[in-house]
PDB file of C-alpha atoms and ligand atoms in Angstrom:
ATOM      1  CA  UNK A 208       0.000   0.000   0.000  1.00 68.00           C
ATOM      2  CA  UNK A 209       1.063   3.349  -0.989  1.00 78.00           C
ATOM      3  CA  UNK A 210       2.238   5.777   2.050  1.00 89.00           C
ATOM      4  CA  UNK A 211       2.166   9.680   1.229  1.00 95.00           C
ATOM      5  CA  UNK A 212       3.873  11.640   4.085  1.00 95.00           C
ATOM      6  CA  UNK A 213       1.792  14.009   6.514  1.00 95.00           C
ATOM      7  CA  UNK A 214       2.938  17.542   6.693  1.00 94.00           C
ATOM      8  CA  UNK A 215       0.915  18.559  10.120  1.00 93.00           C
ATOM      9  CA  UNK A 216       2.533  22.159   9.257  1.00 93.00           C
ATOM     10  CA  UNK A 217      -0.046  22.756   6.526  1.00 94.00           C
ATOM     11  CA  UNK A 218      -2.481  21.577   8.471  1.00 94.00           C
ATOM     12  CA  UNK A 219      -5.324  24.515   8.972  1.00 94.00           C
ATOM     13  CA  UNK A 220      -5.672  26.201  11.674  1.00 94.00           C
ATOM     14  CA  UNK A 221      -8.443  24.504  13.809  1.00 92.00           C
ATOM     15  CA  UNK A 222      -7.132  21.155  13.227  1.00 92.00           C
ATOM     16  CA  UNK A 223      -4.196  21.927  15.009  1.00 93.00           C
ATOM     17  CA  UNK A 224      -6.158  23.177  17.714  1.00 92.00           C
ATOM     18  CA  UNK A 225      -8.433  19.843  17.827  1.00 89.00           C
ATOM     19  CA  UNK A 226      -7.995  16.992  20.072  1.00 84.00           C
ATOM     20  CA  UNK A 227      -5.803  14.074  18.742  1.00 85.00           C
ATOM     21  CA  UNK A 228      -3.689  16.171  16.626  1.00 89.00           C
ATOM     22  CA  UNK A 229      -0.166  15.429  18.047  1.00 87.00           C
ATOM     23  CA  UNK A 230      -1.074  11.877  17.564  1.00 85.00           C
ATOM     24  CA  UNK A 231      -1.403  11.784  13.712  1.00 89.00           C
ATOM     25  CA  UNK A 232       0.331   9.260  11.781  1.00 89.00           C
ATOM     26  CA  UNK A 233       3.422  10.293  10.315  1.00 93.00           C
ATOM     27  CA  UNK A 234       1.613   8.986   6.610  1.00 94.00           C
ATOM     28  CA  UNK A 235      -1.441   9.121   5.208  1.00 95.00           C
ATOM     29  CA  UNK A 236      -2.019   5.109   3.826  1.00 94.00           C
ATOM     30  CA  UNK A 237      -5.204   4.436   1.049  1.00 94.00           C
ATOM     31  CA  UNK A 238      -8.382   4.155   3.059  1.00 91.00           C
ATOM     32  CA  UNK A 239     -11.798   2.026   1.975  1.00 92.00           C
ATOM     33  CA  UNK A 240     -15.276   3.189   2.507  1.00 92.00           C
ATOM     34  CA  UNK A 241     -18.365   2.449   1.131  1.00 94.00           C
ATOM     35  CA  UNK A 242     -20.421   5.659  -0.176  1.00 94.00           C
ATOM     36  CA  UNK A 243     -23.315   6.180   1.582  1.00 93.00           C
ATOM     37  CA  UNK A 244     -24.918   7.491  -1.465  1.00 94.00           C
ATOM     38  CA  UNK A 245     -24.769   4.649  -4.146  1.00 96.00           C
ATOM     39  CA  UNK A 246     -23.178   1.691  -1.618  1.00 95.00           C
ATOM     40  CA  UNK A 247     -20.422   0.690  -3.845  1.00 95.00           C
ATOM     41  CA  UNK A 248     -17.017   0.661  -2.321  1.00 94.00           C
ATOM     42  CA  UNK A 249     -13.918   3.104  -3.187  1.00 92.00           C
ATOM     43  CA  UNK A 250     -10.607   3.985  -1.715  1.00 92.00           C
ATOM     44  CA  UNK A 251      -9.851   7.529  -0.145  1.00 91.00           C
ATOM     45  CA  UNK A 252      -6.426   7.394  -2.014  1.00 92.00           C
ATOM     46  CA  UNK A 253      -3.606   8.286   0.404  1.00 94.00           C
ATOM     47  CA  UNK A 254      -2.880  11.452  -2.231  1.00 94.00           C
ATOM     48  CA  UNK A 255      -6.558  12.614  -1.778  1.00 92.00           C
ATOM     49  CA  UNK A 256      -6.211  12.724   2.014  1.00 93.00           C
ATOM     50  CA  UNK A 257      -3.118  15.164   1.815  1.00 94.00           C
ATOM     51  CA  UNK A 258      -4.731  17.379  -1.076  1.00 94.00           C
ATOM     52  CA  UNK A 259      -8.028  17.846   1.016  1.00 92.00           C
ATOM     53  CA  UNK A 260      -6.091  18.237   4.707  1.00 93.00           C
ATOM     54  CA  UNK A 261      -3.026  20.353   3.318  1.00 95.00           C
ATOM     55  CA  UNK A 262      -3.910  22.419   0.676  1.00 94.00           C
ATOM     56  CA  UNK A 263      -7.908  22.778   0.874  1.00 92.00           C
ATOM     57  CA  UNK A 264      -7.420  22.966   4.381  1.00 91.00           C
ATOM     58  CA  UNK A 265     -10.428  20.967   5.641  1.00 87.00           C
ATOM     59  CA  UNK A 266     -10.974  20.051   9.535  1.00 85.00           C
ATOM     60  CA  UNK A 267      -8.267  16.645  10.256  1.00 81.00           C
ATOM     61  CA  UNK A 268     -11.454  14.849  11.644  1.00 80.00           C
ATOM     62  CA  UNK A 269     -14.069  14.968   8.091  1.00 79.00           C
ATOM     63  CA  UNK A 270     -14.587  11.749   6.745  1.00 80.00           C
ATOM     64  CA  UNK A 271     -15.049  10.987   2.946  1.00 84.00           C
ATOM     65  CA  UNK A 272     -18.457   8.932   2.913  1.00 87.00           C
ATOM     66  CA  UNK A 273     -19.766   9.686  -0.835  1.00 91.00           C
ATOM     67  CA  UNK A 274     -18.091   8.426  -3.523  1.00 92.00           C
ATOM     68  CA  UNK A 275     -16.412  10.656  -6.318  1.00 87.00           C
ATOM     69  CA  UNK A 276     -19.032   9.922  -8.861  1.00 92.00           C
ATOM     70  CA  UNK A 277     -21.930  10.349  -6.560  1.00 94.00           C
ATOM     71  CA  UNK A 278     -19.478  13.559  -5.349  1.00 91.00           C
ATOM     72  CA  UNK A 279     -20.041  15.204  -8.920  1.00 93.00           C
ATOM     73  CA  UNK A 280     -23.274  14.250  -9.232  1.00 96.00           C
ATOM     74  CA  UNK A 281     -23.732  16.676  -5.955  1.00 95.00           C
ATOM     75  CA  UNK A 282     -21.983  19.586  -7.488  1.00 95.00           C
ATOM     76  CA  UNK A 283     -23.763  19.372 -10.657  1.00 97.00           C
ATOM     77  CA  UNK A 284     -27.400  19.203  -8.943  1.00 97.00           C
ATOM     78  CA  UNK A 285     -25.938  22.571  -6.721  1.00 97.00           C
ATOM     79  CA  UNK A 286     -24.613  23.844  -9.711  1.00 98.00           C
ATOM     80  CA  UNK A 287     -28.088  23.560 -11.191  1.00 98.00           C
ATOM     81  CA  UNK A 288     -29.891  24.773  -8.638  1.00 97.00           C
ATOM     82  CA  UNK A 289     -28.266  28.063  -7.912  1.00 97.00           C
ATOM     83  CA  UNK A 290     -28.844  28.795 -11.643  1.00 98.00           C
ATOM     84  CA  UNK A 291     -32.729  28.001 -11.108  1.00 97.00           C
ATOM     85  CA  UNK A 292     -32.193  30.468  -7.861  1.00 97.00           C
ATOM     86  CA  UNK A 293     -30.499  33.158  -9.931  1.00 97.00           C
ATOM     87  CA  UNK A 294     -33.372  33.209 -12.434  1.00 97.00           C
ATOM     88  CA  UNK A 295     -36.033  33.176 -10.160  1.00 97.00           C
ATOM     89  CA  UNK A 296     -34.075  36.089  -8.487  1.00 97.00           C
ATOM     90  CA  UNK A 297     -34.357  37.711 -11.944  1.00 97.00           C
ATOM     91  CA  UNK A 298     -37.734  37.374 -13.481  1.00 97.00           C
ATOM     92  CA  UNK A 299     -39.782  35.472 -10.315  1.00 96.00           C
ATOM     93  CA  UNK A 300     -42.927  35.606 -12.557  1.00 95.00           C
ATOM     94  CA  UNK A 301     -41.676  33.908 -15.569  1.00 96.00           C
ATOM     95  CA  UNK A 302     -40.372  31.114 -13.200  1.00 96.00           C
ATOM     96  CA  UNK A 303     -43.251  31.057 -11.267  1.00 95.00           C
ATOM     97  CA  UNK A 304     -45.533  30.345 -14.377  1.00 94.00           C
ATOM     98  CA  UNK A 305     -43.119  27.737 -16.031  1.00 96.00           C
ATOM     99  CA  UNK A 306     -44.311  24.449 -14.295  1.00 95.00           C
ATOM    100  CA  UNK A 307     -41.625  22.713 -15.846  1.00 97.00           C
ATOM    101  CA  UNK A 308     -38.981  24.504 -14.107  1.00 97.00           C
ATOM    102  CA  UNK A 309     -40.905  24.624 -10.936  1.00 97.00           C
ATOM    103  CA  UNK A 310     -41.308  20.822 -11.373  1.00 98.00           C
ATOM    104  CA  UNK A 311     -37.235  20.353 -11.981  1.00 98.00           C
ATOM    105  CA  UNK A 312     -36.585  22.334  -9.174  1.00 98.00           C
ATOM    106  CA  UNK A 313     -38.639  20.796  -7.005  1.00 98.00           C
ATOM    107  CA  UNK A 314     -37.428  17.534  -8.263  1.00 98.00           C
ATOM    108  CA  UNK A 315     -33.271  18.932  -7.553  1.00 98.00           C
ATOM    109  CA  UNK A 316     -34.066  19.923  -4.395  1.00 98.00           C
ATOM    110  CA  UNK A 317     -35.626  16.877  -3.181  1.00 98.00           C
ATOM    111  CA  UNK A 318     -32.748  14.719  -5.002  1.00 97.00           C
ATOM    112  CA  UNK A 319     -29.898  17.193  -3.365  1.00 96.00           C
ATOM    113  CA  UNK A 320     -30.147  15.702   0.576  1.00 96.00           C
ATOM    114  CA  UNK A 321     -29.996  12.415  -0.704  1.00 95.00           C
ATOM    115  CA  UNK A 322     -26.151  13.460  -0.933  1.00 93.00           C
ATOM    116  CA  UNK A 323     -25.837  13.471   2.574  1.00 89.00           C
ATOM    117  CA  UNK A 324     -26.696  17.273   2.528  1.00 91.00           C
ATOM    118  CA  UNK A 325     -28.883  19.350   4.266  1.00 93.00           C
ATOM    119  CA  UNK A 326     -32.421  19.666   2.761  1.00 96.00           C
ATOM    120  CA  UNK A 327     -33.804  23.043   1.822  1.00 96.00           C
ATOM    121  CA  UNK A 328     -37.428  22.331   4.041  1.00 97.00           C
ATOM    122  CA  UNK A 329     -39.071  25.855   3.298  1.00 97.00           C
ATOM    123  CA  UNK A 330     -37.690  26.442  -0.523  1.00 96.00           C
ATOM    124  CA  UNK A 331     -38.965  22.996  -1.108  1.00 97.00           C
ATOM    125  CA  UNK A 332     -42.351  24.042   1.122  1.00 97.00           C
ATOM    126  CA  UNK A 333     -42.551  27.143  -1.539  1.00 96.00           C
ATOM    127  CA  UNK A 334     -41.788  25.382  -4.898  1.00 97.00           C
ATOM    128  CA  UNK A 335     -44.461  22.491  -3.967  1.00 97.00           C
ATOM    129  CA  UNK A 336     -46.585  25.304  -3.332  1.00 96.00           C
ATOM    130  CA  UNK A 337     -46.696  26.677  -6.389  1.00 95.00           C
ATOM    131  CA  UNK A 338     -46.335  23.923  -8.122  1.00 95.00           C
ATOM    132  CA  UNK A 339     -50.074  23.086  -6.412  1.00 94.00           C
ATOM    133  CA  UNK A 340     -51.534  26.502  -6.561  1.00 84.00           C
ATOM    134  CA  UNK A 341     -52.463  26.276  -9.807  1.00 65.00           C
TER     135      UNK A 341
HETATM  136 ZN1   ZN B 542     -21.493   6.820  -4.602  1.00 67.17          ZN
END
């Protein structure tokens, strides 16, 4: 198995403050999970695990638990929906009459938790709402 050695140095800020810090391994080493998304098993490469700690900087203790695919999947559905959000910002009547946006949105942000995310309760409360008002 490959071993990629742990700078702590670059670690960010509060992770160096959290508990268990001084006892990190002196390598990250390839670790399984299965996604909790689609079930199917992948490896959090030991070269991931240094990219997300040491240069995006995320807290030492988040865990990878969807897999890459379902990962992009997630960032395309928020992608989508803050487009739908930026339209409705701009013309709110024209989306408001178009059922079939209404109806994708709804459908996005129903489909968006299911990545492990929070759910949007009262934007999904308002787009069923008008999808029903009708
Ligand atoms: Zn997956």
């Amino acid at each position: 198995m490959k071993k990629v050695p742990i700078n702590k140095d670059a670690y960010s800020a509060s992770s160096k403050k959290s508990v268990g810090f001084e006892f990190l391994n002196d390598y990250y080493e390839d670790k399984k999970y299965r996604c909790k998304k689609c079930y199917k098993q992948d490896v959090y490469t030991a070269e991931q695990q240094k990219k997300t700690f040491e240069i995006k900087k995320a807290y030492m203790w988040q865990e990878r638990f969807i897999c890459n695919l379902c990962y992009q999947e997630m960032i395309e559905i928020k992608k989508e929906l803050s487009e739908i959000e930026i339209n409705y910002l701009k013309d709110k009547e024209s989306v408001m009459r178009n059922k079939g946006i209404l109806k994708r949105w709804l459908f996005l942000l129903k489909e968006y938790p299911k990545y492990w995310r929070k759910e949007n309760t009262a934007q999904i409360n308002f787009v069923q709402k008008a999808i029903d008002n009708d």
